[in-house]
Coordinates of C-alpha atoms in Angstrom, one line a residue:
Chain C
X1 CA 26.1 -60.7 67.7
X2 CA 25.2 -64.4 67.2
X3 CA 21.6 -65.3 67.8
X4 CA 21.0 -68.1 70.2
X5 CA 18.3 -70.8 69.7
X6 CA 16.7 -69.8 73.0
X7 CA 15.8 -66.2 71.9
X8 CA 15.4 -66.3 68.1
X9 CA 12.9 -63.5 67.7
X10 CA 14.1 -60.9 70.2
X11 CA 16.8 -59.1 68.2
X12 CA 14.9 -59.5 64.9
X13 CA 11.7 -57.6 66.1
X14 CA 13.0 -54.1 65.6
X15 CA 14.5 -55.1 62.2
X16 CA 11.1 -56.5 61.1
X17 CA 9.3 -53.4 62.2
X18 CA 11.8 -51.2 60.3
X19 CA 11.3 -53.4 57.2
X20 CA 7.5 -53.2 57.5
X21 CA 7.7 -49.4 57.9
X22 CA 9.9 -49.1 54.9
X23 CA 7.7 -51.4 52.7
X24 CA 4.5 -49.7 53.8
X25 CA 5.9 -46.3 53.3
X26 CA 7.3 -47.1 49.9
X27 CA 3.9 -48.6 48.8
X28 CA 2.0 -45.5 50.1
X29 CA 4.4 -43.2 48.2
X30 CA 3.9 -45.3 45.1
X31 CA 0.1 -45.2 45.4
X32 CA 0.1 -41.5 45.9
X33 CA 2.4 -41.0 42.9
X34 CA 0.2 -43.1 40.7
X35 CA -2.9 -41.2 41.9
X36 CA -1.3 -37.9 41.3
X37 CA -0.2 -38.9 37.8
X38 CA -3.8 -39.9 37.0
X39 CA -5.3 -36.6 38.0
X40 CA -6.1 -34.2 35.2
X41 CA -4.2 -30.9 35.1
X42 CA -5.6 -27.7 36.4
X43 CA -8.1 -26.9 39.2
X44 CA -10.1 -30.0 39.9
X45 CA -13.8 -30.0 39.7
X46 CA -15.2 -30.1 43.3
X47 CA -16.3 -33.6 44.3
X48 CA -19.8 -32.7 45.4
X49 CA -21.2 -30.1 43.0
X50 CA -24.8 -29.2 43.7
X51 CA -26.2 -29.0 40.2
X52 CA -29.6 -27.7 41.4
X53 CA -31.4 -25.1 39.3
X54 CA -33.2 -23.3 42.1
X55 CA -31.2 -21.5 44.9
X56 CA -31.8 -19.3 47.8
X57 CA -29.6 -16.2 47.6
X58 CA -26.6 -16.0 49.9
X59 CA -28.4 -13.1 51.8
X60 CA -31.6 -15.2 52.1
X61 CA -33.6 -12.4 50.4
X62 CA -34.5 -13.9 47.0
X63 CA -34.9 -17.3 45.5
X64 CA -33.7 -17.7 42.0
X65 CA -34.3 -20.5 39.5
X66 CA -33.2 -21.0 35.9
X67 CA -34.6 -22.8 32.9
X68 CA -32.7 -23.1 29.6
X69 CA -34.0 -23.4 26.0
X70 CA -33.1 -25.9 24.8
X71 CA -32.4 -28.2 27.8
X72 CA -29.8 -29.2 28.6
X73 CA -28.0 -26.0 27.6
X74 CA -26.0 -26.5 24.4
X75 CA -22.3 -25.9 23.9
X76 CA -21.3 -23.7 21.0
X77 CA -24.8 -22.3 20.3
X78 CA -26.5 -19.0 21.3
X79 CA -29.5 -19.9 23.5
X80 CA -31.8 -18.3 26.0
X81 CA -32.3 -18.7 29.8
X82 CA -35.3 -17.7 31.8
X83 CA -34.6 -16.7 35.4
X84 CA -37.4 -16.9 38.0
X85 CA -37.0 -14.6 40.9
X86 CA -39.2 -14.9 43.9
X87 CA -39.2 -14.0 47.6
X88 CA -38.2 -16.9 49.9
X89 CA -41.8 -17.9 50.3
X90 CA -42.4 -18.0 46.5
X91 CA -44.0 -14.7 45.6
X92 CA -42.7 -13.3 42.2
X93 CA -40.3 -10.4 42.4
X94 CA -41.1 -7.9 39.7
X95 CA -39.1 -5.1 38.2
X96 CA -35.8 -6.5 39.4
X97 CA -32.4 -5.6 38.0
X98 CA -30.9 -9.1 37.1
X99 CA -27.4 -9.7 35.9
X100 CA -25.4 -12.8 35.1
X101 CA -21.8 -13.6 35.1
X102 CA -20.8 -17.1 33.9
X103 CA -17.2 -18.3 34.3
X104 CA -15.0 -21.4 34.0
X105 CA -12.9 -21.7 37.1
X106 CA -10.5 -24.1 35.4
X107 CA -9.8 -21.9 32.4
X108 CA -10.0 -18.4 33.8
X109 CA -12.5 -17.1 31.3
X110 CA -16.2 -16.5 30.9
X111 CA -18.4 -16.6 27.9
X112 CA -17.5 -15.2 24.4
X113 CA -20.8 -13.2 24.7
X114 CA -22.3 -10.7 27.2
X115 CA -25.7 -12.2 27.9
X116 CA -28.3 -9.8 29.3
X117 CA -31.9 -9.7 30.4
X118 CA -34.0 -8.5 27.5
X119 CA -37.4 -8.5 29.1
X120 CA -39.6 -9.6 32.0
X121 CA -41.8 -12.1 30.2
X122 CA -44.1 -12.7 33.2
X123 CA -44.2 -11.4 36.7
X124 CA -40.8 -12.4 38.2
X125 CA -39.7 -14.2 35.1
X126 CA -36.7 -12.7 33.2
X127 CA -35.6 -13.6 29.7
X128 CA -31.9 -13.8 29.2
X129 CA -30.5 -13.6 25.6
X130 CA -27.0 -14.1 24.4
X131 CA -25.9 -17.1 26.4
X132 CA -23.2 -19.1 24.6
X133 CA -21.0 -21.7 26.3
X134 CA -17.9 -22.2 24.1
X135 CA -16.7 -25.3 26.1
X136 CA -18.0 -28.2 28.0
X137 CA -16.9 -28.8 31.5
X138 CA -17.5 -27.1 34.9
X139 CA -19.2 -23.6 34.7
X140 CA -20.3 -21.3 37.5
X141 CA -23.0 -18.8 36.8
X142 CA -23.3 -16.0 39.3
X143 CA -26.6 -14.1 39.3
X144 CA -27.0 -10.8 41.0
X145 CA -30.5 -9.6 41.8
X146 CA -31.3 -6.0 42.9
X147 CA -34.9 -5.3 43.8
X148 CA -36.9 -3.4 46.4
X149 CA -33.7 -1.5 47.3
X150 CA -31.8 -4.7 48.3
X151 CA -29.3 -6.9 46.6
X152 CA -28.7 -10.7 46.8
X153 CA -26.8 -13.2 44.8
X154 CA -26.8 -16.9 43.9
X155 CA -24.3 -19.1 42.2
X156 CA -25.3 -22.0 40.0
X157 CA -22.8 -24.8 39.1
X158 CA -23.2 -26.6 35.8
X159 CA -21.4 -29.5 34.3
X160 CA -21.8 -29.4 30.5
X161 CA -21.0 -32.2 28.1
X162 CA -18.2 -31.6 25.7
Chain Z
X1 CA 14.6 -63.4 56.8
X2 CA 12.7 -65.6 54.4
X3 CA 9.4 -64.4 55.9
X4 CA 10.4 -60.8 55.4
X5 CA 11.3 -61.5 51.8
X6 CA 7.9 -63.2 51.3
X7 CA 6.1 -60.2 52.9
X8 CA 8.0 -57.8 50.7
X9 CA 7.2 -59.9 47.6
X10 CA 3.5 -60.0 48.4
X11 CA 3.4 -56.3 48.9
X12 CA 5.3 -55.7 45.7
X13 CA 2.8 -57.8 43.8
X14 CA -0.1 -56.0 45.4
X15 CA 1.2 -52.6 44.6
X16 CA 2.1 -53.7 41.0
X17 CA -1.4 -55.1 40.5
X18 CA -3.1 -52.0 41.9
X19 CA -1.0 -49.9 39.5
X20 CA -1.9 -52.0 36.5
X21 CA -5.6 -51.9 37.4
X22 CA -5.5 -48.2 37.7
X23 CA -3.9 -47.9 34.3
X24 CA -6.2 -50.3 32.5
X25 CA -9.6 -49.8 34.0
X26 CA -10.1 -46.8 36.2
X27 CA -8.1 -44.7 33.8
X28 CA -10.0 -43.9 30.5
X29 CA -8.0 -44.5 27.4
X30 CA -7.1 -48.1 28.1
X31 CA -9.3 -51.2 28.0
X32 CA -13.0 -51.0 27.2
X33 CA -14.4 -47.7 25.8
X34 CA -16.4 -45.8 28.4
X35 CA -19.9 -44.4 27.7
X36 CA -18.4 -40.8 27.9
X37 CA -15.7 -41.7 25.4
X38 CA -18.2 -43.1 22.9
X39 CA -20.4 -40.0 23.2
X40 CA -17.4 -37.8 22.5
X41 CA -16.4 -39.9 19.5
X42 CA -20.0 -39.6 18.2
X43 CA -19.8 -35.8 18.5
X44 CA -16.6 -35.7 16.6
X45 CA -17.8 -37.9 13.7
X46 CA -18.6 -36.1 10.5
X47 CA -22.0 -37.9 10.7
X48 CA -23.0 -35.5 13.4
X49 CA -22.4 -32.4 11.2
X50 CA -25.7 -30.6 10.9
X51 CA -27.0 -29.3 7.6
X52 CA -25.5 -26.0 6.4
X53 CA -26.8 -23.3 8.6
X54 CA -28.6 -20.5 6.8
X55 CA -26.8 -17.2 6.3
X56 CA -29.6 -14.6 6.6
X57 CA -27.1 -11.8 6.0
X58 CA -26.6 -13.1 2.4
X59 CA -29.7 -13.7 0.3
X60 CA -27.7 -15.3 -2.5
X61 CA -25.8 -17.7 -0.1
X62 CA -27.6 -20.8 -1.5
X63 CA -28.1 -19.6 -5.1
X64 CA -26.2 -21.9 -7.4
X65 CA -25.7 -19.0 -9.9
X66 CA -23.9 -17.1 -7.1
X67 CA -21.8 -20.2 -6.3
X68 CA -20.8 -20.4 -10.0
X69 CA -19.9 -16.7 -10.1
X70 CA -18.0 -17.0 -6.8
X71 CA -16.1 -20.0 -8.1
X72 CA -14.8 -17.9 -11.1
X73 CA -14.0 -14.9 -8.8
X74 CA -12.2 -17.2 -6.4
X75 CA -9.6 -18.2 -9.0
X76 CA -9.4 -14.8 -10.8
X77 CA -6.0 -13.1 -10.3
X78 CA -7.5 -10.2 -12.2
X79 CA -8.9 -9.2 -8.8
X80 CA -5.5 -7.9 -7.6
X81 CA -3.4 -4.7 -8.2
X82 CA -0.8 -6.5 -10.3
X83 CA -2.8 -9.4 -11.7
X84 CA -0.9 -12.0 -9.7
X85 CA -3.1 -12.8 -6.7
X86 CA -6.3 -14.7 -6.5
X87 CA -8.1 -16.0 -3.4
X88 CA -6.8 -19.4 -4.6
X89 CA -3.2 -18.1 -4.2
X90 CA -3.4 -18.5 -0.4
X91 CA -6.3 -20.9 -0.4
X92 CA -5.0 -23.5 -2.9
X93 CA -7.4 -26.5 -3.5
X94 CA -4.3 -28.7 -3.9
X95 CA -3.2 -27.9 -0.3
X96 CA -6.5 -28.2 1.6
X97 CA -7.3 -24.6 0.6
X98 CA -4.2 -23.3 2.5
X99 CA -0.8 -22.3 1.0
X100 CA 1.9 -24.3 2.9
X101 CA 3.6 -21.1 4.0
X102 CA 4.3 -19.9 7.6
X103 CA 3.3 -16.4 6.6
X104 CA 1.1 -16.0 3.5
X105 CA 2.2 -14.0 0.5
X106 CA -0.1 -11.8 -1.6
X107 CA 1.4 -8.8 -3.2
X108 CA 3.3 -8.5 0.1
X109 CA 3.9 -10.5 3.2
X110 CA 0.9 -11.2 5.4
X111 CA 1.6 -11.3 9.2
X112 CA -0.6 -14.4 9.6
X113 CA -0.9 -17.9 8.2
X114 CA -3.8 -18.5 5.8
X115 CA -6.6 -20.7 7.2
X116 CA -8.5 -23.2 5.2
X117 CA -11.9 -22.1 3.9
X118 CA -13.3 -25.6 4.0
X119 CA -16.2 -26.0 6.4
X120 CA -16.2 -22.3 7.3
X121 CA -19.9 -21.9 6.5
X122 CA -20.4 -23.1 10.0
X123 CA -18.3 -20.4 11.6
X124 CA -19.7 -17.4 13.4
X125 CA -16.3 -15.5 13.2
X126 CA -13.6 -15.3 10.6
X127 CA -9.9 -14.7 10.6
X128 CA -7.6 -15.8 13.4
X129 CA -8.9 -12.8 15.5
X130 CA -12.6 -13.0 14.5
X131 CA -12.6 -9.5 13.1
X132 CA -15.3 -10.4 10.6
X133 CA -18.7 -12.0 11.3
X134 CA -19.7 -13.5 7.9
X135 CA -18.1 -15.3 5.0
X136 CA -19.0 -12.5 2.6
X137 CA -17.6 -9.9 4.9
X138 CA -14.4 -11.9 5.3
X139 CA -13.9 -12.3 1.6
X140 CA -13.8 -8.5 1.2
X141 CA -11.0 -8.0 3.6
X142 CA -8.1 -9.5 1.6
X143 CA -9.2 -7.7 -1.7
X144 CA -8.5 -4.3 -0.2
X145 CA -5.5 -5.3 2.0
X146 CA -2.3 -3.7 0.8
X147 CA -0.4 -6.9 1.4
X148 CA -2.9 -9.4 0.0
X149 CA -4.7 -8.5 -3.3
X150 CA -3.7 -4.8 -2.9
X151 CA -6.9 -3.9 -4.9
X152 CA -9.5 -1.2 -4.2
X153 CA -13.3 -1.4 -4.5
X154 CA -13.6 0.8 -7.6
X155 CA -11.2 -1.4 -9.5
X156 CA -13.0 -4.5 -8.2
X157 CA -16.3 -3.1 -9.5
X158 CA -14.9 -2.2 -12.8
X159 CA -13.3 -5.7 -13.2
X160 CA -16.8 -7.2 -12.5
X161 CA -18.4 -4.9 -15.1
X162 CA -15.8 -5.9 -17.7
X163 CA -15.6 -9.7 -17.0
X164 CA -18.8 -10.8 -15.2
X165 CA -21.5 -8.3 -16.2
X166 CA -24.2 -10.8 -17.2
X167 CA -23.9 -13.3 -14.3
X168 CA -23.5 -10.4 -11.9
X169 CA -26.5 -8.5 -13.1
X170 CA -28.7 -11.6 -13.1
X171 CA -28.1 -11.8 -9.3
X172 CA -27.7 -8.3 -8.2
X173 CA -29.4 -6.1 -10.8
X174 CA -27.9 -3.5 -13.2
X175 CA -24.3 -2.3 -12.7
X176 CA -23.6 1.4 -12.6
X177 CA -21.7 2.9 -15.5
X178 CA -18.2 2.2 -14.1
X179 CA -16.5 3.3 -17.3
X180 CA -17.7 6.9 -16.7
X181 CA -14.4 8.4 -15.6
X182 CA -16.0 11.5 -14.4
X183 CA -17.9 9.6 -11.7
X184 CA -15.5 6.7 -11.0
X185 CA -11.8 7.4 -10.6
X186 CA -9.3 4.7 -11.8
X187 CA -8.8 3.5 -8.2
X188 CA -10.4 4.5 -4.9
X189 CA -11.4 3.0 -1.6
X190 CA -12.0 4.1 2.0
X191 CA -8.7 2.6 3.2
X192 CA -5.5 3.9 4.9
X193 CA -3.6 4.6 1.7
X194 CA -3.8 8.4 1.3
X195 CA -4.2 8.4 -2.6
X196 CA -7.0 5.8 -2.6
X197 CA -8.7 7.5 0.3
X198 CA -8.5 10.9 -1.3
X199 CA -9.9 9.7 -4.5
X200 CA -12.7 8.0 -2.6
X201 CA -13.5 11.2 -0.7
X202 CA -13.8 13.0 -4.0
X203 CA -16.6 10.7 -5.2
X204 CA -20.3 11.5 -4.7
X205 CA -21.9 9.5 -1.9
X206 CA -24.4 7.8 -4.3
X207 CA -21.4 6.7 -6.5
X208 CA -19.6 5.4 -3.4
X209 CA -22.7 3.4 -2.5
X210 CA -23.0 2.1 -6.1
X211 CA -19.4 0.8 -6.0
X212 CA -19.7 -0.6 -2.5
X213 CA -22.8 -2.4 -3.5
X214 CA -20.9 -4.2 -6.3
X215 CA -18.0 -4.9 -3.9
X216 CA -20.5 -6.5 -1.4
X217 CA -22.0 -8.6 -4.3
X218 CA -18.5 -10.0 -5.0
X219 CA -18.2 -11.0 -1.3
X220 CA -21.6 -12.6 -1.3
X221 CA -20.9 -14.6 -4.5
X222 CA -17.5 -15.7 -3.1
X223 CA -19.3 -16.8 0.1
X224 CA -21.9 -18.8 -1.9
X225 CA -19.0 -20.7 -3.6
X226 CA -17.1 -21.3 -0.3
X227 CA -20.2 -22.7 1.4
X228 CA -20.0 -25.7 -1.0
X229 CA -16.5 -26.7 0.2
X230 CA -17.2 -29.2 2.9
X231 CA -14.9 -31.6 4.7
X232 CA -15.0 -35.1 3.3
X233 CA -15.2 -38.4 5.2
X234 CA -11.8 -39.1 6.8
X235 CA -10.4 -42.5 8.1
X236 CA -11.3 -41.4 11.6
X237 CA -15.0 -41.0 10.6
X238 CA -15.1 -44.5 9.1
X239 CA -13.6 -45.8 12.4
X240 CA -16.0 -43.8 14.6
X241 CA -19.1 -44.8 12.7
X242 CA -18.1 -48.5 12.8
X243 CA -17.1 -48.3 16.5
X244 CA -20.5 -46.8 17.4
X245 CA -22.6 -49.1 15.2
X246 CA -20.8 -52.4 15.7
X247 CA -18.3 -52.1 18.5
X248 CA -14.5 -52.0 18.9
X249 CA -13.8 -55.5 17.4
X250 CA -15.6 -54.6 14.2
X251 CA -13.8 -51.2 14.0
X252 CA -10.3 -52.6 14.7
X253 CA -8.7 -52.6 11.3
X254 CA -9.9 -49.1 10.4
X255 CA -7.3 -47.4 12.6
X256 CA -4.1 -48.9 13.9
X257 CA -3.4 -49.3 17.6
X258 CA -1.3 -46.1 17.9
X259 CA -4.0 -44.0 16.1
X260 CA -6.7 -45.4 18.4
X261 CA -4.5 -44.7 21.5
X262 CA -4.0 -41.2 20.1
X263 CA -7.7 -40.7 19.7
X264 CA -8.3 -41.7 23.3
X265 CA -5.6 -39.3 24.5
X266 CA -7.2 -36.6 22.3
X267 CA -10.6 -37.0 24.0
X268 CA -9.0 -37.9 27.4
X269 CA -5.9 -36.9 29.2
X270 CA -4.5 -34.5 26.6
X271 CA -7.7 -32.3 26.9
X272 CA -7.6 -31.5 23.2
X273 CA -11.3 -32.0 22.9
X274 CA -12.0 -29.1 25.4
X275 CA -11.7 -26.8 22.4
X276 CA -11.3 -29.0 19.3
X277 CA -14.8 -30.5 19.7
X278 CA -17.7 -31.3 17.5
X279 CA -17.6 -32.7 13.9
X280 CA -15.4 -29.8 12.7
X281 CA -12.9 -30.3 15.6
X282 CA -13.4 -26.7 16.7
X283 CA -15.6 -24.9 19.2
X284 CA -15.3 -21.8 16.9
X285 CA -14.1 -19.8 19.9
X286 CA -10.9 -17.9 20.8
X287 CA -8.3 -19.1 23.4
X288 CA -4.9 -18.1 24.6
X289 CA -2.7 -21.2 24.6
X290 CA 0.6 -19.5 25.1
X291 CA 1.7 -19.7 21.5
X292 CA 4.9 -17.8 21.2
X293 CA 5.1 -14.6 19.2
X294 CA 6.8 -14.9 15.9
X295 CA 10.0 -12.8 16.0
X296 CA 10.0 -9.8 13.7
X297 CA 6.2 -9.3 13.7
X298 CA 4.5 -6.5 15.6
X299 CA 2.5 -7.4 18.8
X300 CA -0.6 -9.4 17.9
X301 CA -3.4 -9.0 20.5
X302 CA -5.6 -11.6 18.7
X303 CA -9.2 -11.6 19.7
X304 CA -8.7 -8.6 22.0
X305 CA -8.2 -6.5 18.8
X306 CA -10.5 -8.5 16.6
X307 CA -13.6 -8.1 18.9
X308 CA -13.1 -4.3 18.8
X309 CA -12.4 -4.3 15.1
X310 CA -15.7 -6.1 14.2
X311 CA -17.7 -3.4 16.0
X312 CA -16.2 -0.7 13.7
X313 CA -16.6 -2.8 10.5
X314 CA -18.9 -1.5 7.8
X315 CA -19.8 -5.0 6.6
X316 CA -21.3 -6.7 9.7
X317 CA -24.6 -8.5 10.1
X318 CA -26.1 -5.4 11.7
X319 CA -24.7 -3.1 9.0
X320 CA -26.6 -1.6 6.0
X321 CA -25.0 -4.1 3.5
X322 CA -26.3 -7.1 5.4
X323 CA -29.6 -8.8 4.3
X324 CA -30.4 -9.9 7.9
X325 CA -32.9 -8.5 10.3
X326 CA -31.2 -7.4 13.5
X327 CA -32.7 -10.3 15.5
X328 CA -30.7 -12.7 13.3
X329 CA -27.4 -11.0 14.5
X330 CA -27.2 -12.5 18.0
X331 CA -23.4 -13.1 17.9
X332 CA -22.9 -9.4 17.2
X333 CA -25.6 -8.1 19.5
X334 CA -24.2 -9.9 22.5
X335 CA -20.5 -9.7 21.5
X336 CA -18.1 -9.4 24.4
X337 CA -15.2 -7.0 24.0
X338 CA -12.5 -5.8 26.4
X339 CA -12.2 -9.2 28.1
X340 CA -8.8 -9.8 29.6
X341 CA -9.0 -13.5 28.5
X342 CA -9.1 -12.2 24.8
X343 CA -5.5 -11.0 25.0
X344 CA -3.6 -13.1 22.5
X345 CA -6.5 -15.5 22.2
X346 CA -6.7 -16.9 18.7
X347 CA -9.4 -18.8 16.8
X348 CA -9.5 -22.5 17.4
X349 CA -8.9 -23.9 13.9
X350 CA -10.5 -27.0 12.5
X351 CA -8.3 -30.1 12.7
X352 CA -9.9 -31.7 9.7
X353 CA -7.1 -31.9 7.1
X354 CA -4.7 -30.5 9.6
X355 CA -1.8 -32.7 8.5
X356 CA -1.9 -30.9 5.1
X357 CA -2.4 -27.4 6.6
X358 CA 1.0 -26.7 8.0
X359 CA 3.0 -24.6 9.1
X360 CA 0.8 -24.3 12.2
X361 CA -0.6 -21.6 14.5
X362 CA -1.7 -18.1 13.6
X363 CA 1.7 -17.0 12.3
X364 CA 3.2 -20.4 11.3
X365 CA 5.2 -20.6 14.5
X366 CA 5.5 -24.4 14.3
X367 CA 6.6 -26.3 11.2
X368 CA 5.5 -29.8 12.2
X369 CA 2.6 -31.4 14.1
X370 CA 5.2 -32.8 16.5
X371 CA 6.2 -29.3 17.5
X372 CA 2.6 -28.3 18.0
X373 CA 2.0 -31.3 20.3
X374 CA 5.2 -30.7 22.2
X375 CA 4.0 -27.1 22.8
X376 CA 0.7 -28.3 24.2
X377 CA 2.5 -30.9 26.3
X378 CA 4.9 -28.4 27.8
X379 CA 2.4 -25.5 28.2
X380 CA 4.8 -22.6 28.5
X381 CA 3.6 -19.2 29.9
X382 CA 2.0 -16.8 27.5
X383 CA 4.0 -14.0 26.1
X384 CA 1.1 -11.7 27.1
X385 CA -2.3 -12.5 28.6
X386 CA -2.7 -15.9 30.3
X387 CA -2.4 -19.4 28.8
X388 CA -5.3 -21.8 29.5
X389 CA -3.0 -24.8 29.2
X390 CA -1.4 -26.8 32.0
X391 CA 1.4 -29.2 31.3
X392 CA 0.2 -32.7 30.2
X393 CA 3.4 -34.7 31.0
X394 CA 2.9 -37.0 28.0
X395 CA 5.5 -39.6 27.2
X396 CA 7.3 -39.6 23.8
X397 CA 5.2 -42.5 22.7
X398 CA 1.9 -40.7 23.6
X399 CA 3.0 -37.6 21.7
X400 CA 3.6 -39.8 18.7
X401 CA 0.2 -41.5 19.1
X402 CA -1.5 -38.1 19.2
X403 CA 0.2 -37.1 15.9
X404 CA -0.8 -40.5 14.4
X405 CA -4.4 -39.8 15.3
X406 CA -4.3 -36.2 13.8
X407 CA -3.1 -37.7 10.5
X408 CA -6.3 -39.8 10.3
X409 CA -8.3 -36.6 9.9
X410 CA -7.1 -35.9 6.3
X411 CA -9.8 -36.4 3.6
X412 CA -10.6 -35.0 0.2
X413 CA -12.8 -31.9 0.2
X414 CA -16.4 -32.8 -0.3
X415 CA -17.5 -30.6 -3.2
X416 CA -18.4 -31.1 -6.9
X417 CA -15.1 -31.8 -8.8
X418 CA -15.5 -28.7 -11.1
X419 CA -15.4 -26.5 -7.9
X420 CA -11.9 -27.7 -6.9
X421 CA -10.1 -26.2 -9.9
X422 CA -10.4 -23.0 -12.0
X423 CA -13.7 -22.8 -13.9
X424 CA -13.8 -24.4 -17.4
X425 CA -16.9 -22.4 -18.6
X426 CA -15.3 -19.9 -21.1
X427 CA -18.0 -17.3 -20.2
X428 CA -16.7 -17.3 -16.6
X429 CA -13.1 -17.8 -17.4
X430 CA -11.2 -14.7 -16.3
X431 CA -8.2 -13.3 -18.1
X432 CA -5.8 -10.6 -16.7
X433 CA -6.9 -7.2 -15.5

């Protein structure tokens, strides 16, 4: 078990490899632990949220856009949205049945209100009253449109200030 | 062997440095203030409190004569069945307009903790479950509650006629002849008590309306007074305003290091500001945070029951006693009911003055702020419904820092001095019933 001057490195190589493995492994574990401790609790907000305000429906039947008054949408105040519903090539869709369902995936609740369309203020433009976000953070707003005997839906993601 | 040790040392230093960097820079709450943190601090400062919102449901809300009358009524124990309970009994100006009890006491025991009335002119919903939608409607609830004032609206109206005729008639017009025993029984109200209810049913509809009109006037005057009780500037506000105007170095002495660390936890990793946001430290909404039930009390469904109750209430913004046009009643018109998230959801209380407002939570479940913070840190499952909390894994020091920060929110109430004690004006000074 004594090392000879002629082959000083031969027996130590596996030892060094084991050391390296151990050190690298421990460091990795530590980094992972620190990163985990830094993450906020609950469902994380997806990294690449598309915050676009115009979306083509999942069925490709209608295009839906929204505007809020005021902009950006306030937290804690009743306000209105206007939804614009068109065909994929941009022609207004009139007389549609439009419903909204906003939710907070991280908190498991929706709005304290039930917003609803209270009028079609111009062809394909629907006024929504009763919107009230009670918290800032990540919101998803699902919009279901039924018109011309077909149904389509879009989801908008919003990140609201606190 | 020396080289291995060297390698190990270098790695250890690298990992340590990475850890420190992560703590001081990448992680908000240490080091320089981030833009987002400063924005949140600005939102919390009292300087961002908007002017008093109008109350279209109450035409006398901003009439100083109504506030003076409401002030007298607020301190008048003559508005109770045995002459011992005033609004000020549970909303004591010497205790931040609360009572220091876990469960409030009127003529009986109330199954809830009294909330402060300071700053409530900004609230769309009242009580822990939001079963009332205006300050004047809220004020009427306790008067006819059998465990609070234990009174009835005929007795309230008669008391007004005897003690406050002139100031009342100036605001609301002539009072009916409440001393006519043929039309007005000694005590009557549309409440659960069979004797009071029976006497009420025996009255003519126009006499019922005349009495309810006076009763509503009492609520509207009380609301006009309470509108003037606003939160004062706290140490936190001085710090926030200096921090935003002149930077952290200039603000340094206004809060100590633990209080500042607590503030940064509050708006950061502890997620408090998710609900306790804006200059009143409340989003005015209802949330289930897994607060345990108080042993011995019946099941309390919180907002789930309150949202249904407000729809059946006779004194809402959309009701006949409201002065508002229906368009001004958006909160009620678009009210959500029967939402599973409302089960055991309770109103987010203001945290201004919180250190003086214990015991805490809707039924005084926690005696100290430390217990409250421990609850939010641990985030236990809800006894019914679902808690919105997730465990925070705070250290003991961090919990102490959060508490230190909460204590910086205490401030004197911002109101004319004469409104913070019983009235001195002999014409408005009430005696017993």
